[in-house]
Each structure stands twice: as C-alpha cells, then as structure tokens.
C-alpha cells in the first residue's frame, strides 16, 4: 500500500486491519465504527487482540466507538443520531455514548412513533415492510421495546473520553 492510503478494494467494502494500521490518523479525534462486531478481533498468544480496534489505535485515532456484537441497523442509527447530538451539546465522548445508550434503553413506543427513524426502528422490530403513525401494533405506547441490553449494550468507547473541542 503506497502513501498510507486505503487500497482500491476498500471502495467495495473490503478493508483489513493491516490497511487501517498503516494510515496516518494522528489528527483524528473520533472514529465511529457503526457496523456490527467492529470491536472484536482474533486473539494471538503474546500479542493480544488483533482487529480493527487495535489497527485504529496504532494508526493514531484518539477515540474509537465500536460494537461488541451484531446490532440492528435502525436502532444503531437512532443511537448514533443521539450520540452525535450529545457530542455537539458539549458532553464528553463517553458521557455522550452512555447518555445515548440510556436514551435507547428508555425510549417508548410513543416516542418512536413520533419520528421517521423511530418508525423505521419499529418496522425493524416488528419485521414488517410498512408502518404508519396510525398503524395498530400489539404493544402499549408506554412500553420500552429497546430496554434489553442487546439493543444498546454493544457499544463501547475506547481512548480519550474528553469533550470534543470546537
């Protein structure tokens, strides 16, 4: 790989930890890997865990937010939306993530029905193709369908946890 650039295959969705490790990310304050299992890697005796987590740290990113297991797409989008809103409000990186996780854990069916992304989350949960504000669903408006840690607990913040500087 020449000049610390990603290989051409990365444009097709393929990138390897060794490619990331060769990048210059020392000026990068925050990297968010909002895909599934991004914090996992292979354990090598005497070396620790190899994977994207280590590669981004070697490349120099100051903070890394990633998932420990496979997470639902729409719930992840909702969590990340809240996470970035929290960062913009001045919260520290770890506090912004923790607050976003609590938001997901406590969000009600009624609140989910109030936004387009929330409706997408409900559709994903119910495994349906269409859902409108007036659709009848088999739960109460005050129910918290995302309270299980499966939906919010996969996310971790590694590295510098201070607020981002504007």
PDB file of C-alpha atoms in Angstrom:
ATOM      1  CA  UNK A   1       0.000   0.000   0.000  1.00  0.00           C
ATOM      2  CA  UNK A   2       1.577   3.238  -1.123  1.00  0.00           C
ATOM      3  CA  UNK A   3       1.475   6.515   0.787  1.00  0.00           C
ATOM      4  CA  UNK A   4      -0.746   5.356   3.661  1.00  0.00           C
ATOM      5  CA  UNK A   5      -3.900   5.306   1.530  1.00  0.00           C
ATOM      6  CA  UNK A   6      -6.600   2.675   1.642  1.00  0.00           C
ATOM      7  CA  UNK A   7      -6.401   0.041  -1.104  1.00  0.00           C
ATOM      8  CA  UNK A   8      -8.818   0.218  -4.045  1.00  0.00           C
ATOM      9  CA  UNK A   9     -10.769  -2.776  -2.648  1.00  0.00           C
ATOM     10  CA  UNK A  10     -11.807  -0.582   0.325  1.00  0.00           C
ATOM     11  CA  UNK A  11     -14.165   1.259  -2.020  1.00  0.00           C
ATOM     12  CA  UNK A  12     -16.015  -2.026  -2.474  1.00  0.00           C
ATOM     13  CA  UNK A  13     -16.427  -2.506   1.284  1.00  0.00           C
ATOM     14  CA  UNK A  14     -13.297  -4.552   1.940  1.00  0.00           C
ATOM     15  CA  UNK A  15     -10.682  -3.209   4.285  1.00  0.00           C
ATOM     16  CA  UNK A  16      -8.321  -5.086   6.547  1.00  0.00           C
ATOM     17  CA  UNK A  17      -6.812  -4.150   9.884  1.00  0.00           C
ATOM     18  CA  UNK A  18      -3.322  -4.034   8.340  1.00  0.00           C
ATOM     19  CA  UNK A  19      -4.578  -1.422   5.841  1.00  0.00           C
ATOM     20  CA  UNK A  20      -6.016   0.733   8.642  1.00  0.00           C
ATOM     21  CA  UNK A  21      -2.873   0.407  10.785  1.00  0.00           C
ATOM     22  CA  UNK A  22      -0.767   1.927   8.003  1.00  0.00           C
ATOM     23  CA  UNK A  23      -2.883   5.118   7.834  1.00  0.00           C
ATOM     24  CA  UNK A  24      -1.918   8.397   9.491  1.00  0.00           C
ATOM     25  CA  UNK A  25      -4.855   9.146  11.808  1.00  0.00           C
ATOM     26  CA  UNK A  26      -2.965  11.101  14.474  1.00  0.00           C
ATOM     27  CA  UNK A  27      -5.086  14.212  13.833  1.00  0.00           C
ATOM     28  CA  UNK A  28      -8.325  12.185  14.034  1.00  0.00           C
ATOM     29  CA  UNK A  29     -10.242  12.970  17.237  1.00  0.00           C
ATOM     30  CA  UNK A  30     -13.021  10.392  16.859  1.00  0.00           C
ATOM     31  CA  UNK A  31     -13.643   7.300  14.778  1.00  0.00           C
ATOM     32  CA  UNK A  32     -17.060   5.633  14.941  1.00  0.00           C
ATOM     33  CA  UNK A  33     -17.379   2.133  13.554  1.00  0.00           C
ATOM     34  CA  UNK A  34     -21.144   1.777  13.481  1.00  0.00           C
ATOM     35  CA  UNK A  35     -21.132  -1.674  11.889  1.00  0.00           C
ATOM     36  CA  UNK A  36     -21.575  -4.988  13.678  1.00  0.00           C
ATOM     37  CA  UNK A  37     -18.801  -6.657  15.672  1.00  0.00           C
ATOM     38  CA  UNK A  38     -16.269  -3.891  14.979  1.00  0.00           C
ATOM     39  CA  UNK A  39     -14.623  -4.240  18.407  1.00  0.00           C
ATOM     40  CA  UNK A  40     -13.924  -7.927  18.010  1.00  0.00           C
ATOM     41  CA  UNK A  41     -10.731  -9.461  16.746  1.00  0.00           C
ATOM     42  CA  UNK A  42      -8.552 -12.526  16.810  1.00  0.00           C
ATOM     43  CA  UNK A  43      -6.563 -13.312  19.953  1.00  0.00           C
ATOM     44  CA  UNK A  44      -2.878 -14.037  19.353  1.00  0.00           C
ATOM     45  CA  UNK A  45      -0.874 -15.526  22.215  1.00  0.00           C
ATOM     46  CA  UNK A  46       1.634 -12.996  23.463  1.00  0.00           C
ATOM     47  CA  UNK A  47       0.218 -10.281  21.217  1.00  0.00           C
ATOM     48  CA  UNK A  48      -3.331  -9.608  22.454  1.00  0.00           C
ATOM     49  CA  UNK A  49      -6.339  -8.937  20.240  1.00  0.00           C
ATOM     50  CA  UNK A  50      -5.764  -8.167  16.569  1.00  0.00           C
ATOM     51  CA  UNK A  51      -8.537  -6.407  14.685  1.00  0.00           C
ATOM     52  CA  UNK A  52      -9.929  -3.038  13.694  1.00  0.00           C
ATOM     53  CA  UNK A  53      -9.814  -1.815  17.288  1.00  0.00           C
ATOM     54  CA  UNK A  54      -6.063  -2.263  17.529  1.00  0.00           C
ATOM     55  CA  UNK A  55      -5.474  -1.087  13.954  1.00  0.00           C
ATOM     56  CA  UNK A  56      -7.190   2.269  14.554  1.00  0.00           C
ATOM     57  CA  UNK A  57      -5.253   2.728  17.808  1.00  0.00           C
ATOM     58  CA  UNK A  58      -1.958   2.002  16.018  1.00  0.00           C
ATOM     59  CA  UNK A  59      -2.948   4.434  13.227  1.00  0.00           C
ATOM     60  CA  UNK A  60      -3.430   7.162  15.844  1.00  0.00           C
ATOM     61  CA  UNK A  61      -7.155   7.800  16.256  1.00  0.00           C
ATOM     62  CA  UNK A  62      -7.721   9.358  19.680  1.00  0.00           C
ATOM     63  CA  UNK A  63     -11.161   7.873  20.377  1.00  0.00           C
ATOM     64  CA  UNK A  64     -12.865   4.826  18.940  1.00  0.00           C
ATOM     65  CA  UNK A  65     -16.555   3.953  19.322  1.00  0.00           C
ATOM     66  CA  UNK A  66     -17.412   0.424  18.219  1.00  0.00           C
ATOM     67  CA  UNK A  67     -19.696  -2.548  18.824  1.00  0.00           C
ATOM     68  CA  UNK A  68     -19.018  -5.849  20.545  1.00  0.00           C
ATOM     69  CA  UNK A  69     -21.751  -7.819  18.768  1.00  0.00           C
ATOM     70  CA  UNK A  70     -24.159  -7.761  15.850  1.00  0.00           C
ATOM     71  CA  UNK A  71     -26.582  -4.855  16.293  1.00  0.00           C
ATOM     72  CA  UNK A  72     -29.836  -3.918  14.488  1.00  0.00           C
ATOM     73  CA  UNK A  73     -29.280  -1.271  11.790  1.00  0.00           C
ATOM     74  CA  UNK A  74     -32.110   1.137  12.566  1.00  0.00           C
ATOM     75  CA  UNK A  75     -31.597   1.069  16.337  1.00  0.00           C
ATOM     76  CA  UNK A  76     -27.906   1.747  15.706  1.00  0.00           C
ATOM     77  CA  UNK A  77     -28.825   4.738  13.521  1.00  0.00           C
ATOM     78  CA  UNK A  78     -31.066   6.084  16.297  1.00  0.00           C
ATOM     79  CA  UNK A  79     -28.353   5.590  18.913  1.00  0.00           C
ATOM     80  CA  UNK A  80     -25.706   7.262  16.720  1.00  0.00           C
ATOM     81  CA  UNK A  81     -28.006  10.197  15.969  1.00  0.00           C
ATOM     82  CA  UNK A  82     -28.404  10.795  19.708  1.00  0.00           C
ATOM     83  CA  UNK A  83     -24.671  10.211  20.332  1.00  0.00           C
ATOM     84  CA  UNK A  84     -23.657  12.916  17.841  1.00  0.00           C
ATOM     85  CA  UNK A  85     -26.314  15.308  19.179  1.00  0.00           C
ATOM     86  CA  UNK A  86     -24.878  14.736  22.666  1.00  0.00           C
ATOM     87  CA  UNK A  87     -21.341  15.435  21.448  1.00  0.00           C
ATOM     88  CA  UNK A  88     -22.489  18.689  19.850  1.00  0.00           C
ATOM     89  CA  UNK A  89     -24.104  19.739  23.114  1.00  0.00           C
ATOM     90  CA  UNK A  90     -20.681  19.545  24.805  1.00  0.00           C
ATOM     91  CA  UNK A  91     -20.838  16.180  26.566  1.00  0.00           C
ATOM     92  CA  UNK A  92     -17.660  14.156  26.876  1.00  0.00           C
ATOM     93  CA  UNK A  93     -17.283  11.316  24.391  1.00  0.00           C
ATOM     94  CA  UNK A  94     -18.002   8.607  26.965  1.00  0.00           C
ATOM     95  CA  UNK A  95     -20.855  10.580  28.547  1.00  0.00           C
ATOM     96  CA  UNK A  96     -22.379  11.167  25.089  1.00  0.00           C
ATOM     97  CA  UNK A  97     -22.336   7.432  24.384  1.00  0.00           C
ATOM     98  CA  UNK A  98     -23.662   6.487  27.820  1.00  0.00           C
ATOM     99  CA  UNK A  99     -26.472   9.044  27.513  1.00  0.00           C
ATOM    100  CA  UNK A 100     -27.364   7.760  24.025  1.00  0.00           C
ATOM    101  CA  UNK A 101     -27.470   4.214  25.378  1.00  0.00           C
ATOM    102  CA  UNK A 102     -29.806   5.314  28.181  1.00  0.00           C
ATOM    103  CA  UNK A 103     -31.983   7.094  25.612  1.00  0.00           C
ATOM    104  CA  UNK A 104     -32.340   3.876  23.608  1.00  0.00           C
ATOM    105  CA  UNK A 105     -32.981   1.850  26.753  1.00  0.00           C
ATOM    106  CA  UNK A 106     -35.767   4.187  27.896  1.00  0.00           C
ATOM    107  CA  UNK A 107     -37.400   5.234  24.610  1.00  0.00           C
ATOM    108  CA  UNK A 108     -41.102   4.392  24.457  1.00  0.00           C
ATOM    109  CA  UNK A 109     -43.242   3.161  21.594  1.00  0.00           C
ATOM    110  CA  UNK A 110     -44.989   6.544  21.651  1.00  0.00           C
ATOM    111  CA  UNK A 111     -41.654   8.365  21.233  1.00  0.00           C
ATOM    112  CA  UNK A 112     -40.560   6.003  18.453  1.00  0.00           C
ATOM    113  CA  UNK A 113     -43.790   6.707  16.578  1.00  0.00           C
ATOM    114  CA  UNK A 114     -43.016  10.461  16.593  1.00  0.00           C
ATOM    115  CA  UNK A 115     -40.128  10.326  14.087  1.00  0.00           C
ATOM    116  CA  UNK A 116     -39.426   8.750  10.723  1.00  0.00           C
ATOM    117  CA  UNK A 117     -36.374   6.953  12.108  1.00  0.00           C
ATOM    118  CA  UNK A 118     -38.398   5.777  15.106  1.00  0.00           C
ATOM    119  CA  UNK A 119     -40.984   4.269  12.758  1.00  0.00           C
ATOM    120  CA  UNK A 120     -38.155   2.521  10.913  1.00  0.00           C
ATOM    121  CA  UNK A 121     -36.980   1.085  14.249  1.00  0.00           C
ATOM    122  CA  UNK A 122     -40.478  -0.219  14.954  1.00  0.00           C
ATOM    123  CA  UNK A 123     -40.678  -1.732  11.470  1.00  0.00           C
ATOM    124  CA  UNK A 124     -37.354  -3.461  12.053  1.00  0.00           C
ATOM    125  CA  UNK A 125     -38.521  -4.761  15.443  1.00  0.00           C
ATOM    126  CA  UNK A 126     -41.828  -5.986  14.069  1.00  0.00           C
ATOM    127  CA  UNK A 127     -40.262  -7.330  10.861  1.00  0.00           C
ATOM    128  CA  UNK A 128     -42.805  -5.503   8.693  1.00  0.00           C
ATOM    129  CA  UNK A 129     -42.399  -3.591   5.445  1.00  0.00           C
ATOM    130  CA  UNK A 130     -44.869  -0.795   6.116  1.00  0.00           C
ATOM    131  CA  UNK A 131     -45.870   1.056   9.278  1.00  0.00           C
ATOM    132  CA  UNK A 132     -47.612   4.379   9.625  1.00  0.00           C
ATOM    133  CA  UNK A 133     -48.426   6.637  12.545  1.00  0.00           C
ATOM    134  CA  UNK A 134     -51.967   5.196  12.597  1.00  0.00           C
ATOM    135  CA  UNK A 135     -50.955   1.511  12.324  1.00  0.00           C
ATOM    136  CA  UNK A 136     -52.193  -0.769  15.068  1.00  0.00           C
ATOM    137  CA  UNK A 137     -49.331  -2.542  16.810  1.00  0.00           C
ATOM    138  CA  UNK A 138     -49.545  -5.043  19.637  1.00  0.00           C
ATOM    139  CA  UNK A 139     -47.927  -3.016  22.410  1.00  0.00           C
ATOM    140  CA  UNK A 140     -48.650  -0.078  24.645  1.00  0.00           C
ATOM    141  CA  UNK A 141     -47.390   3.429  23.911  1.00  0.00           C
ATOM    142  CA  UNK A 142     -45.506   3.498  27.217  1.00  0.00           C
ATOM    143  CA  UNK A 143     -43.691   0.195  26.502  1.00  0.00           C
ATOM    144  CA  UNK A 144     -39.903   0.383  26.150  1.00  0.00           C
ATOM    145  CA  UNK A 145     -39.159  -2.177  23.419  1.00  0.00           C
ATOM    146  CA  UNK A 146     -35.410  -1.451  23.336  1.00  0.00           C
ATOM    147  CA  UNK A 147     -34.700  -1.836  27.063  1.00  0.00           C
ATOM    148  CA  UNK A 148     -32.819  -5.110  26.646  1.00  0.00           C
ATOM    149  CA  UNK A 149     -29.011  -4.609  26.549  1.00  0.00           C
ATOM    150  CA  UNK A 150     -28.933  -6.349  23.161  1.00  0.00           C
ATOM    151  CA  UNK A 151     -30.074  -3.082  21.566  1.00  0.00           C
ATOM    152  CA  UNK A 152     -27.735  -0.626  23.316  1.00  0.00           C
ATOM    153  CA  UNK A 153     -25.103  -2.527  25.312  1.00  0.00           C
ATOM    154  CA  UNK A 154     -22.814  -3.494  22.423  1.00  0.00           C
ATOM    155  CA  UNK A 155     -21.311  -0.014  22.161  1.00  0.00           C
ATOM    156  CA  UNK A 156     -18.024   0.903  23.831  1.00  0.00           C
ATOM    157  CA  UNK A 157     -15.845   3.999  23.801  1.00  0.00           C
ATOM    158  CA  UNK A 158     -12.076   3.493  23.884  1.00  0.00           C
ATOM    159  CA  UNK A 159      -9.389   6.138  24.212  1.00  0.00           C
ATOM    160  CA  UNK A 160      -9.738   9.818  25.028  1.00  0.00           C
ATOM    161  CA  UNK A 161     -13.160  10.418  26.572  1.00  0.00           C
ATOM    162  CA  UNK A 162     -12.968  14.216  26.920  1.00  0.00           C
ATOM    163  CA  UNK A 163     -15.445  16.520  25.155  1.00  0.00           C
ATOM    164  CA  UNK A 164     -14.594  17.351  21.556  1.00  0.00           C
ATOM    165  CA  UNK A 165     -13.019  20.782  21.171  1.00  0.00           C
ATOM    166  CA  UNK A 166     -14.777  23.037  18.659  1.00  0.00           C
TER     167      UNK A 166
END
